[in-house]
Short mmCIF file of C-alpha atoms and ligand atoms in Angstrom, two decimals:
data_model
loop_
_atom_site.label_atom_id
_atom_site.label_comp_id
_atom_site.label_asym_id
_atom_site.label_seq_id
_atom_site.Cartn_x
_atom_site.Cartn_y
_atom_site.Cartn_z
CA MET A 1 -16.27 18.51 -6.32
CA ARG A 2 -13.54 18.08 -8.88
CA ILE A 3 -11.11 15.44 -7.68
CA LEU A 4 -7.67 14.40 -8.94
CA VAL A 5 -6.23 10.98 -8.13
CA VAL A 6 -2.45 10.66 -8.62
CA GLY A 7 -1.11 7.29 -9.79
CA SER A 8 -1.78 4.54 -12.32
CA GLY A 9 -2.19 1.15 -10.62
CA GLY A 10 -4.88 -1.14 -9.22
CA ARG A 11 -4.90 0.87 -5.99
CA GLU A 12 -5.67 4.04 -7.92
CA HIS A 13 -8.43 2.30 -9.91
CA ALA A 14 -10.01 1.19 -6.62
CA LEU A 15 -9.73 4.75 -5.25
CA VAL A 16 -11.29 6.23 -8.40
CA TRP A 17 -14.06 3.56 -8.33
CA LYS A 18 -14.93 4.41 -4.73
CA ILE A 19 -14.64 8.19 -5.20
CA PHE A 20 -16.98 7.86 -8.22
CA GLN A 21 -19.69 6.56 -5.83
CA SER A 22 -19.53 9.64 -3.58
CA LYS A 23 -22.40 12.10 -3.62
CA LEU A 24 -19.80 14.86 -3.35
CA THR A 25 -18.06 13.94 -6.62
CA ASP A 26 -18.80 15.84 -9.83
CA GLN A 27 -15.79 14.93 -11.93
CA ILE A 28 -12.66 12.80 -11.47
CA PHE A 29 -9.28 13.19 -13.13
CA CYS A 30 -6.42 10.74 -12.85
CA ALA A 31 -2.73 11.40 -13.54
CA PRO A 32 -1.65 9.40 -15.42
CA GLY A 33 -4.31 6.68 -14.88
CA ASN A 34 -4.76 3.51 -16.97
CA GLY A 35 -7.14 1.76 -19.37
CA GLY A 36 -9.66 0.81 -16.68
CA ILE A 37 -9.54 4.13 -14.87
CA SER A 38 -10.34 5.92 -18.14
CA GLY A 39 -13.90 4.54 -17.93
CA LEU A 40 -14.57 6.55 -14.75
CA ALA A 41 -12.13 9.44 -14.85
CA GLU A 42 -10.47 11.70 -17.37
CA CYS A 43 -6.87 10.50 -17.59
CA VAL A 44 -4.31 13.28 -17.94
CA ASP A 45 -0.79 12.70 -19.17
CA ILE A 46 1.17 13.95 -16.15
CA LYS A 47 3.55 11.63 -14.29
CA ALA A 48 2.80 10.88 -10.63
CA ASP A 49 6.10 12.43 -9.50
CA ASP A 50 5.82 15.61 -11.61
CA ILE A 51 4.80 17.80 -8.67
CA GLU A 52 5.04 21.09 -10.59
CA GLY A 53 2.96 19.68 -13.47
CA LEU A 54 0.30 18.41 -11.06
CA LEU A 55 0.22 21.74 -9.23
CA GLN A 56 -0.31 23.67 -12.47
CA PHE A 57 -3.03 21.26 -13.56
CA CYS A 58 -4.90 21.65 -10.26
CA ARG A 59 -4.77 25.44 -10.46
CA LYS A 60 -5.94 25.51 -14.06
CA GLU A 61 -8.70 22.93 -13.58
CA LYS A 62 -9.80 24.27 -10.17
CA ILE A 63 -9.39 20.89 -8.48
CA ASP A 64 -11.03 20.77 -5.02
CA LEU A 65 -9.22 17.70 -3.69
CA THR A 66 -6.10 15.77 -4.77
CA VAL A 67 -5.63 12.19 -3.55
CA VAL A 68 -2.08 10.77 -3.77
CA GLY A 69 -1.73 7.02 -4.41
CA PRO A 70 2.01 6.16 -4.50
CA GLU A 71 4.78 6.95 -1.99
CA ALA A 72 7.28 8.70 -4.29
CA PRO A 73 5.44 12.04 -4.62
CA LEU A 74 4.66 12.01 -0.87
CA ALA A 75 8.33 11.44 -0.04
CA ALA A 76 9.25 14.24 -2.46
CA GLY A 77 6.95 16.68 -0.64
CA ILE A 78 3.90 17.01 -2.90
CA VAL A 79 1.67 17.71 0.11
CA ASP A 80 3.91 20.52 1.39
CA GLU A 81 3.89 22.17 -2.07
CA PHE A 82 0.11 21.88 -2.45
CA ARG A 83 -0.54 23.29 1.03
CA LYS A 84 1.75 26.24 0.28
CA ALA A 85 -0.34 26.84 -2.83
CA LYS A 86 -3.55 26.57 -0.75
CA LEU A 87 -4.68 23.47 -2.62
CA ARG A 88 -6.51 20.73 -0.71
CA ILE A 89 -4.68 17.39 -0.74
CA PHE A 90 -4.99 14.01 0.99
CA GLY A 91 -1.70 12.57 2.29
CA PRO A 92 1.08 13.23 4.80
CA GLU A 93 3.68 15.99 4.48
CA LYS A 94 7.29 15.21 3.60
CA LYS A 95 8.51 14.97 7.21
CA ALA A 96 5.78 12.47 8.07
CA ALA A 97 6.37 10.53 4.84
CA GLN A 98 9.86 9.68 6.15
CA LEU A 99 8.10 6.94 8.07
CA GLU A 100 8.18 5.04 4.77
CA ALA A 101 10.95 6.85 2.88
CA SER A 102 13.54 6.16 5.60
CA LYS A 103 13.47 2.85 7.44
CA VAL A 104 16.09 4.25 9.81
CA PHE A 105 13.81 7.16 10.74
CA SER A 106 10.90 4.77 11.13
CA LYS A 107 12.79 2.33 13.40
CA GLN A 108 14.18 5.22 15.48
CA ILE A 109 10.66 6.56 16.07
CA MET A 110 9.52 3.03 16.99
CA ALA A 111 12.40 2.55 19.41
CA LYS A 112 11.96 5.98 21.03
CA TYR A 113 8.21 5.57 21.55
CA ASN A 114 8.19 1.95 22.63
CA VAL A 115 6.52 0.44 19.58
CA PRO A 116 7.06 -3.34 19.52
CA THR A 117 9.43 -4.13 16.64
CA ALA A 118 12.46 -6.34 15.89
CA CYS A 119 15.77 -5.32 17.61
CA PHE A 120 17.98 -3.51 15.10
CA LYS A 121 21.23 -1.68 14.44
CA VAL A 122 21.94 0.99 11.82
CA PHE A 123 25.14 1.03 9.71
CA ASP A 124 26.61 3.53 7.28
CA ASP A 125 29.93 1.68 7.02
CA VAL A 126 30.23 -1.60 5.08
CA SER A 127 32.99 -3.17 7.15
CA LEU A 128 31.23 -2.45 10.45
CA ALA A 129 28.02 -3.93 9.05
CA ILE A 130 29.86 -7.09 7.98
CA LYS A 131 31.64 -7.39 11.34
CA HIS A 132 28.27 -7.12 13.09
CA ILE A 133 26.81 -9.87 10.88
CA GLU A 134 29.77 -12.17 11.60
CA ASN A 135 29.24 -11.75 15.32
CA ARG A 136 25.52 -12.33 15.50
CA SER A 137 23.26 -15.33 15.13
CA MET A 138 21.42 -16.12 11.91
CA PRO A 139 18.90 -15.67 10.34
CA CYS A 140 18.83 -11.88 10.19
CA VAL A 141 17.14 -9.26 8.06
CA VAL A 142 19.04 -6.64 6.02
CA LYS A 143 17.08 -3.53 4.96
CA ALA A 144 18.08 -0.63 2.76
CA ASP A 145 17.19 2.67 4.44
CA GLY A 146 15.47 4.37 1.51
CA LEU A 147 12.76 3.61 -1.04
CA ALA A 148 13.57 0.54 -3.14
CA ALA A 149 10.24 -0.30 -4.81
CA GLY A 150 9.52 -3.05 -2.29
CA LYS A 151 12.82 -4.83 -3.01
CA GLY A 152 14.99 -3.38 -0.25
CA VAL A 153 14.51 -6.16 2.32
CA VAL A 154 16.55 -9.38 2.40
CA VAL A 155 15.75 -12.13 4.91
CA ALA A 156 19.18 -13.83 5.15
CA LYS A 157 19.51 -17.41 6.41
CA SER A 158 23.30 -17.41 6.54
CA VAL A 159 26.20 -15.04 7.19
CA SER A 160 27.19 -15.17 3.53
CA GLU A 161 23.67 -14.24 2.36
CA ALA A 162 23.58 -11.32 4.77
CA VAL A 163 27.04 -10.11 3.75
CA GLU A 164 26.05 -10.36 0.09
CA ALA A 165 22.93 -8.27 0.78
CA VAL A 166 24.97 -5.60 2.55
CA LYS A 167 27.46 -5.43 -0.33
CA MET A 168 24.65 -5.29 -2.90
CA MET A 169 23.03 -2.36 -1.07
CA MET A 170 26.04 -0.41 0.23
CA GLU A 171 28.81 -1.09 -2.31
CA GLU A 172 27.07 -1.87 -5.57
CA ARG A 173 24.35 0.64 -4.71
CA VAL A 174 21.73 -1.41 -6.52
CA PHE A 175 19.08 0.89 -4.99
CA GLY A 176 21.16 4.06 -5.39
CA ASP A 177 21.37 6.31 -2.34
CA ALA A 178 18.61 4.27 -0.68
CA GLY A 179 21.43 1.85 0.24
CA LYS A 180 23.77 4.42 1.79
CA ARG A 181 22.64 3.18 5.18
CA VAL A 182 21.32 -0.25 6.11
CA ILE A 183 19.47 -1.75 9.04
CA ILE A 184 20.37 -5.19 10.32
CA GLU A 185 17.64 -6.62 12.50
CA ASP A 186 16.39 -9.78 14.16
CA CYS A 187 14.32 -12.11 12.06
CA LEU A 188 10.79 -12.52 13.38
CA ASP A 189 8.50 -15.42 12.71
CA GLY A 190 4.73 -15.51 12.33
CA GLN A 191 1.77 -14.64 10.13
CA GLU A 192 1.53 -11.14 8.68
CA ALA A 193 -1.34 -8.72 8.18
CA SER A 194 -1.81 -5.11 7.15
CA ILE A 195 -3.60 -2.63 9.38
CA LEU A 196 -4.48 0.72 7.81
CA VAL A 197 -5.93 3.73 9.61
CA PHE A 198 -7.14 7.18 8.67
CA THR A 199 -5.66 9.83 10.92
CA ASP A 200 -5.35 13.58 11.20
CA SER A 201 -2.86 13.19 14.05
CA LYS A 202 -5.58 13.76 16.69
CA GLU A 203 -8.13 11.09 15.75
CA VAL A 204 -7.48 7.58 14.45
CA ILE A 205 -10.12 5.60 12.55
CA PRO A 206 -9.04 2.07 11.58
CA LEU A 207 -9.95 0.39 8.32
CA VAL A 208 -10.71 -3.34 8.16
CA SER A 209 -7.75 -5.74 8.29
CA SER A 210 -6.26 -7.36 5.20
CA GLN A 211 -3.38 -9.54 4.08
CA ASP A 212 -1.45 -9.57 0.83
CA HIS A 213 0.59 -12.27 -0.96
CA LYS A 214 4.01 -11.00 -1.96
CA ARG A 215 5.57 -14.01 -3.74
CA ILE A 216 4.94 -14.74 -7.41
CA PHE A 217 4.05 -18.44 -7.09
CA ASP A 218 1.61 -20.54 -5.03
CA ASN A 219 2.60 -21.50 -1.47
CA ASP A 220 4.70 -18.31 -1.20
CA VAL A 221 7.45 -19.55 -3.49
CA GLY A 222 9.57 -17.49 -5.92
CA PRO A 223 10.65 -13.87 -5.94
CA ASN A 224 8.80 -11.01 -4.25
CA THR A 225 6.39 -8.94 -6.32
CA GLY A 226 4.34 -5.81 -5.75
CA GLY A 227 1.61 -8.18 -4.49
CA MET A 228 -0.19 -11.05 -6.23
CA GLY A 229 -3.47 -10.86 -4.34
CA ALA A 230 -5.10 -10.03 -1.04
CA TYR A 231 -8.04 -10.78 1.20
CA SER A 232 -10.01 -8.98 3.88
CA PRO A 233 -10.64 -9.53 6.74
CA ALA A 234 -7.48 -11.31 7.94
CA PRO A 235 -8.78 -13.85 10.50
CA VAL A 236 -5.40 -13.86 12.29
CA VAL A 237 -6.32 -10.38 13.60
CA THR A 238 -8.74 -11.07 16.46
CA VAL A 239 -10.60 -8.18 18.10
CA GLU A 240 -8.10 -8.23 21.01
CA LEU A 241 -5.07 -8.22 18.70
CA PHE A 242 -6.60 -5.45 16.61
CA GLU A 243 -6.95 -3.27 19.72
CA GLU A 244 -3.42 -4.09 20.79
CA ILE A 245 -2.05 -3.05 17.37
CA ILE A 246 -3.95 0.23 17.38
CA GLU A 247 -2.80 1.01 20.91
CA LYS A 248 0.84 -0.13 20.84
CA ILE A 249 1.81 0.28 17.18
CA VAL A 250 -0.44 2.90 15.58
CA ASN A 251 -1.24 5.32 18.42
CA ARG A 252 2.26 5.27 19.90
CA THR A 253 3.71 6.10 16.48
CA ILE A 254 1.27 8.91 15.66
CA ASP A 255 1.56 10.41 19.16
CA GLY A 256 5.34 10.00 18.99
CA LEU A 257 5.50 11.88 15.70
CA ALA A 258 3.32 14.63 17.20
CA LYS A 259 5.81 14.95 20.09
CA GLU A 260 8.54 15.39 17.45
CA GLY A 261 6.46 18.22 15.97
CA ILE A 262 5.31 16.14 13.01
CA GLU A 263 1.61 16.09 12.21
CA TYR A 264 0.42 13.03 10.28
CA ARG A 265 -2.61 13.50 8.04
CA GLY A 266 -3.56 10.74 5.66
CA VAL A 267 -3.73 6.99 5.68
CA LEU A 268 -1.10 5.12 7.70
CA TYR A 269 -0.34 1.50 6.85
CA ALA A 270 1.28 -0.75 9.45
CA GLY A 271 2.76 -4.07 8.30
CA VAL A 272 2.47 -6.32 11.34
CA MET A 273 3.81 -9.76 12.20
CA PHE A 274 2.04 -11.90 14.81
CA THR A 275 4.87 -13.44 16.81
CA LYS A 276 4.74 -15.57 19.94
CA ASP A 277 5.59 -12.35 21.85
CA GLY A 278 2.61 -10.52 20.36
CA PRO A 279 2.18 -8.25 17.33
CA GLN A 280 5.36 -6.51 16.12
CA ALA A 281 5.64 -3.72 13.58
CA LEU A 282 7.61 -4.68 10.44
CA GLU A 283 7.24 -1.44 8.54
CA PHE A 284 5.09 1.59 7.92
CA ASN A 285 3.78 2.83 4.60
CA VAL A 286 2.39 6.34 4.30
CA ARG A 287 -0.23 5.48 1.69
CA PHE A 288 -2.83 2.88 0.80
CA GLY A 289 -1.47 -0.62 0.14
CA ASP A 290 -1.63 -2.27 -3.24
CA PRO A 291 -3.44 -4.74 -3.55
CA GLU A 292 -4.83 -4.26 -0.01
CA THR A 293 -6.89 -1.25 -1.15
CA GLU A 294 -8.64 -3.40 -3.73
CA VAL A 295 -10.08 -5.62 -0.95
CA ILE A 296 -10.69 -2.88 1.62
CA LEU A 297 -12.61 -0.29 -0.40
CA PRO A 298 -15.26 -2.70 -1.75
CA ARG A 299 -16.17 -3.34 1.92
CA LEU A 300 -16.39 0.37 2.83
CA LYS A 301 -19.98 1.59 2.96
CA SER A 302 -19.19 5.17 4.08
CA ASP A 303 -18.47 8.02 1.70
CA LEU A 304 -14.71 7.97 1.06
CA VAL A 305 -14.58 11.59 -0.11
CA GLU A 306 -16.19 12.81 3.12
CA VAL A 307 -13.53 10.98 5.12
CA MET A 308 -10.65 12.23 2.98
CA LEU A 309 -11.87 15.81 3.25
CA ALA A 310 -12.11 15.49 7.03
CA VAL A 311 -8.57 14.05 7.20
CA SER A 312 -7.06 16.71 4.96
CA GLU A 313 -8.71 19.50 6.96
CA GLY A 314 -7.66 18.02 10.31
CA LYS A 315 -11.31 17.47 11.28
CA LEU A 316 -11.54 13.70 11.46
CA ASN A 317 -13.51 14.09 14.72
CA LYS A 318 -16.48 15.02 12.47
CA ILE A 319 -16.47 11.42 11.21
CA SER A 320 -15.84 9.77 14.61
CA LYS A 321 -18.67 11.83 16.16
CA PHE A 322 -21.15 10.28 13.75
CA GLY A 323 -20.16 6.69 14.48
CA GLY A 324 -16.96 6.31 12.42
CA LEU A 325 -16.92 4.22 9.28
CA SER A 326 -19.49 1.69 8.23
CA TRP A 327 -18.37 -1.64 6.73
CA ASP A 328 -19.84 -4.52 4.76
CA SER A 329 -19.40 -7.56 7.03
CA ARG A 330 -18.79 -9.82 4.02
CA ALA A 331 -15.31 -10.90 2.86
CA CYS A 332 -13.40 -9.66 -0.16
CA VAL A 333 -10.69 -11.34 -2.24
CA CYS A 334 -8.50 -9.91 -5.02
CA VAL A 335 -6.50 -12.08 -7.44
CA VAL A 336 -3.83 -10.27 -9.44
CA CYS A 337 -3.32 -11.36 -13.06
CA SER A 338 0.23 -10.58 -14.15
CA SER A 339 2.21 -10.62 -17.39
CA GLY A 340 4.24 -13.78 -18.08
CA GLY A 341 7.79 -13.27 -16.77
CA TYR A 342 6.88 -10.69 -14.08
CA PRO A 343 8.57 -9.70 -11.71
CA GLY A 344 11.37 -10.17 -14.26
CA GLU A 345 11.09 -9.05 -17.86
CA TYR A 346 7.74 -9.28 -19.62
CA ASP A 347 5.95 -8.19 -22.80
CA LYS A 348 3.32 -5.48 -23.01
CA GLY A 349 0.52 -4.83 -25.47
CA LYS A 350 -1.30 -8.20 -25.15
CA GLU A 351 -5.01 -7.90 -25.90
CA ILE A 352 -7.22 -8.79 -22.92
CA SER A 353 -10.52 -10.60 -23.49
CA GLY A 354 -13.41 -11.54 -21.20
CA LEU A 355 -13.42 -8.41 -19.01
CA ALA A 356 -17.13 -7.72 -19.59
CA ASP A 357 -18.07 -11.36 -18.89
CA ALA A 358 -16.10 -11.32 -15.65
CA GLU A 359 -17.83 -8.14 -14.50
CA LYS A 360 -21.29 -9.55 -15.27
CA ILE A 361 -20.87 -11.77 -12.21
CA LYS A 362 -22.63 -10.17 -9.23
CA ASP A 363 -20.30 -8.55 -6.67
CA VAL A 364 -17.27 -8.79 -8.95
CA VAL A 365 -15.22 -5.81 -10.07
CA VAL A 366 -12.06 -5.90 -12.16
CA PHE A 367 -9.54 -3.25 -11.13
CA HIS A 368 -6.95 -2.46 -13.79
CA ALA A 369 -3.34 -2.27 -12.61
CA GLY A 370 -1.34 -2.10 -15.85
CA THR A 371 -3.59 -1.69 -18.88
CA LYS A 372 -4.04 0.72 -21.74
CA ARG A 373 -7.00 1.47 -23.98
CA VAL A 374 -6.16 1.15 -27.68
CA GLY A 375 -9.21 2.02 -29.78
CA ASP A 376 -11.98 -0.15 -28.33
CA LYS A 377 -9.54 -2.74 -26.99
CA ILE A 378 -7.82 -3.08 -23.61
CA VAL A 379 -4.23 -4.29 -23.74
CA SER A 380 -1.68 -5.15 -21.04
CA ASN A 381 0.73 -2.36 -20.14
CA GLY A 382 2.59 -3.46 -17.00
CA GLY A 383 3.75 -6.35 -14.81
CA ARG A 384 0.65 -6.53 -12.70
CA VAL A 385 -2.18 -6.19 -15.21
CA LEU A 386 -5.52 -6.73 -13.40
CA GLY A 387 -6.85 -7.15 -9.87
CA VAL A 388 -9.95 -9.30 -10.15
CA THR A 389 -12.00 -8.71 -7.02
CA GLY A 390 -15.03 -10.47 -5.56
CA VAL A 391 -17.17 -10.09 -2.43
CA GLY A 392 -18.83 -13.11 -0.73
CA ASP A 393 -20.52 -14.07 2.53
CA THR A 394 -17.38 -15.91 3.63
CA ILE A 395 -13.74 -15.86 2.49
CA LYS A 396 -14.40 -19.21 0.80
CA ALA A 397 -17.39 -17.79 -1.11
CA ALA A 398 -15.36 -14.72 -2.11
CA ILE A 399 -12.49 -16.93 -3.32
CA ASP A 400 -14.84 -19.07 -5.44
CA LYS A 401 -16.53 -16.06 -6.98
CA THR A 402 -13.24 -14.32 -7.75
CA TYR A 403 -11.69 -17.36 -9.43
CA GLN A 404 -14.91 -17.85 -11.44
CA ALA A 405 -14.37 -14.32 -12.77
CA VAL A 406 -10.63 -14.89 -13.37
CA GLY A 407 -11.63 -17.91 -15.49
CA LYS A 408 -13.41 -15.60 -17.96
CA ILE A 409 -10.34 -13.44 -18.58
CA LYS A 410 -7.54 -14.24 -21.02
CA PHE A 411 -4.42 -12.67 -22.41
CA ASP A 412 -1.24 -14.10 -23.86
CA GLY A 413 1.12 -15.14 -21.03
CA MET A 414 -1.37 -14.39 -18.21
CA HIS A 415 -0.23 -15.68 -14.81
CA TYR A 416 -2.05 -15.74 -11.46
CA ARG A 417 -1.76 -17.57 -8.16
CA ARG A 418 -4.31 -20.32 -7.49
CA ASP A 419 -4.08 -20.05 -3.69
CA ILE A 420 -5.08 -16.48 -2.83
CA GLY A 421 -6.98 -16.41 0.46
CA LYS A 422 -6.32 -20.11 1.18
CA LYS A 423 -4.45 -19.24 4.39
CA ALA A 424 -7.61 -17.63 5.74
CA VAL A 425 -9.87 -20.64 5.19
P1 AMP B 1 9.11 -4.50 4.91
O1 AMP B 1 9.27 -3.74 3.61
O2 AMP B 1 9.95 -3.98 6.04
O3 AMP B 1 7.69 -4.81 5.28
O4 AMP B 1 9.64 -5.96 4.57
C1 AMP B 1 9.06 -6.72 3.54
C2 AMP B 1 8.82 -8.11 4.03
O5 AMP B 1 10.01 -8.65 4.57
C3 AMP B 1 7.80 -8.21 5.15
O6 AMP B 1 6.49 -8.26 4.67
C4 AMP B 1 8.23 -9.49 5.82
O7 AMP B 1 7.71 -10.61 5.14
C5 AMP B 1 9.72 -9.47 5.68
N1 AMP B 1 10.34 -8.91 6.90
C6 AMP B 1 10.64 -7.62 7.17
N2 AMP B 1 11.19 -7.47 8.37
C7 AMP B 1 11.26 -8.72 8.90
C8 AMP B 1 11.73 -9.25 10.13
N3 AMP B 1 12.28 -8.47 11.07
N4 AMP B 1 11.64 -10.57 10.32
C9 AMP B 1 11.12 -11.38 9.37
N5 AMP B 1 10.65 -10.95 8.21
C10 AMP B 1 10.71 -9.64 7.96
N1 LIG B 2 1.09 -4.51 -0.50
C1 LIG B 2 2.21 -3.92 0.07
C2 LIG B 2 2.36 -2.50 -0.20
O1 LIG B 2 1.47 -1.84 -0.72
O2 LIG B 2 3.40 -1.95 0.13
#
C-alpha cells in the first residue's frame, strides 16, 4: 500500500516509524514531514491544512490510505472531502471532530449523555461571564470554546485571574474566534492520564494508558507547552479504573454521538482526571496525542496499518474478533528535547549531534519533532525538537535508558526536563 501521513511532529514520526514496520506498507509519504521522517518516508512540501493540495496529491500518487496527525485538518473537514472523493482516510469527520474543535459541543455531549465531568456554564457575553465569576467560589477554570493550540485553558485561583482570562479570550480575542464563547467550570483536583481508543463507532479497542508532562520545567513548574515528555503505562490507571473510564467516559460519548447521528471513526483521546469522586473527563481530542503517541506505539505489537484500515472501513470487529491488539508489557518513556526559550521565542537551525550514538542503545528510538535535514546534517527547526524514547522492563529502567540516550545528544540551547516519569516510580 501507498500511505500518506499528514503532519510534521514527533507524533507523525512515531506514526511513520510504526507504519514502516507493517507488512502491508510499500511506500510512505509525509506532508510536510521533518528531518527524521525523511529517513523513512518521502516528504512532500504540502501543508497539513492544505486539504485541496493533499487531495490532489493523493489522486495523482494513487495513495491507498491517508493518516491525519493534527487536529486542524480534521476540524476543517479533510475526512469529509476525502470520502466524497472516494479516498480512504483515517480520522473522524468534521461533525465528530467538534468534540475537540468546540469545547462547548464536547461538554454539552458529556452533560447530555451522563459522562462524568466538571460542572460548567457557557457564556457568549463578557459581562455575564464576569458576573458569574464574581458570584462563585474560586478556584475555577476558564476555557476558550475553539482550538487554541493547547493554550485555551486557564486554571484561575482568584476572581481577578478568572476575569482577566475571560477578557483575554472574549475581548482581546487572543485566540481569535475561538474565544467568542467561553466555558467556566469547577476546578478538579487529582492525577491525570490519557486514555486513547480506536473506534469505528460500533467497536471500541483501547490503547495502553499514558501520561504527559505539560509544563516546561521540572516539578510541573513554568508555562504550559505542547508536552515535554510522557510515559506508558500510567500506574494511576488500575484495571478497575480503566474499565470505568471506557464504560462511563468513552462508550457513553461514542454512543451519545451515534444517537446524535454522528459516526466516530478514528482514534479518540480522553484526558482524564482521577478525583476523589472517581475519574472525570477533562477534554477530548480527536487524534493521537503528542508526545503520548511516542510512548504508546513502541509498545504496540500488532500491525497498525491493519487496524487503521479496519477503522476507516468501519470494520473494527475484524480486529476484535481475532483477539484485539497485542502489547509489549514493558514500559516506555519519552523525553522531549526543546529549543532554548521554548515555549516563548527560540532560535532555529542549530546543528544536532549524537543522534546515531543515542540510537545505538538497544530499545531506544529518537523521534524528530522539529528538525530539518540540511545536506548530511540534522538541524533544529521548531520548539520541540526531539522525542528521545526508550523501552525498559520497568518505568525506572525505561527512564534510565532514555536519559542515557539523551546524554549523547547535543545542540546549542537544548533544554529537557530531568523528571519525566518520576511520578510513576
Ligand atoms: P484541557 O485542554 O481541557 O485538557 O485542559 C488542559 C489542562 O488544564 C488539563 O490537562 C488540566 O491539567 C487542566 N484542566 C482542564 N480542566 C480542568 C478542570 N476542570 N479542573 C482542573 N484542571 C483542569
Ligand atoms: N499531549 C496532549 C495533546 O496531544 O493534546
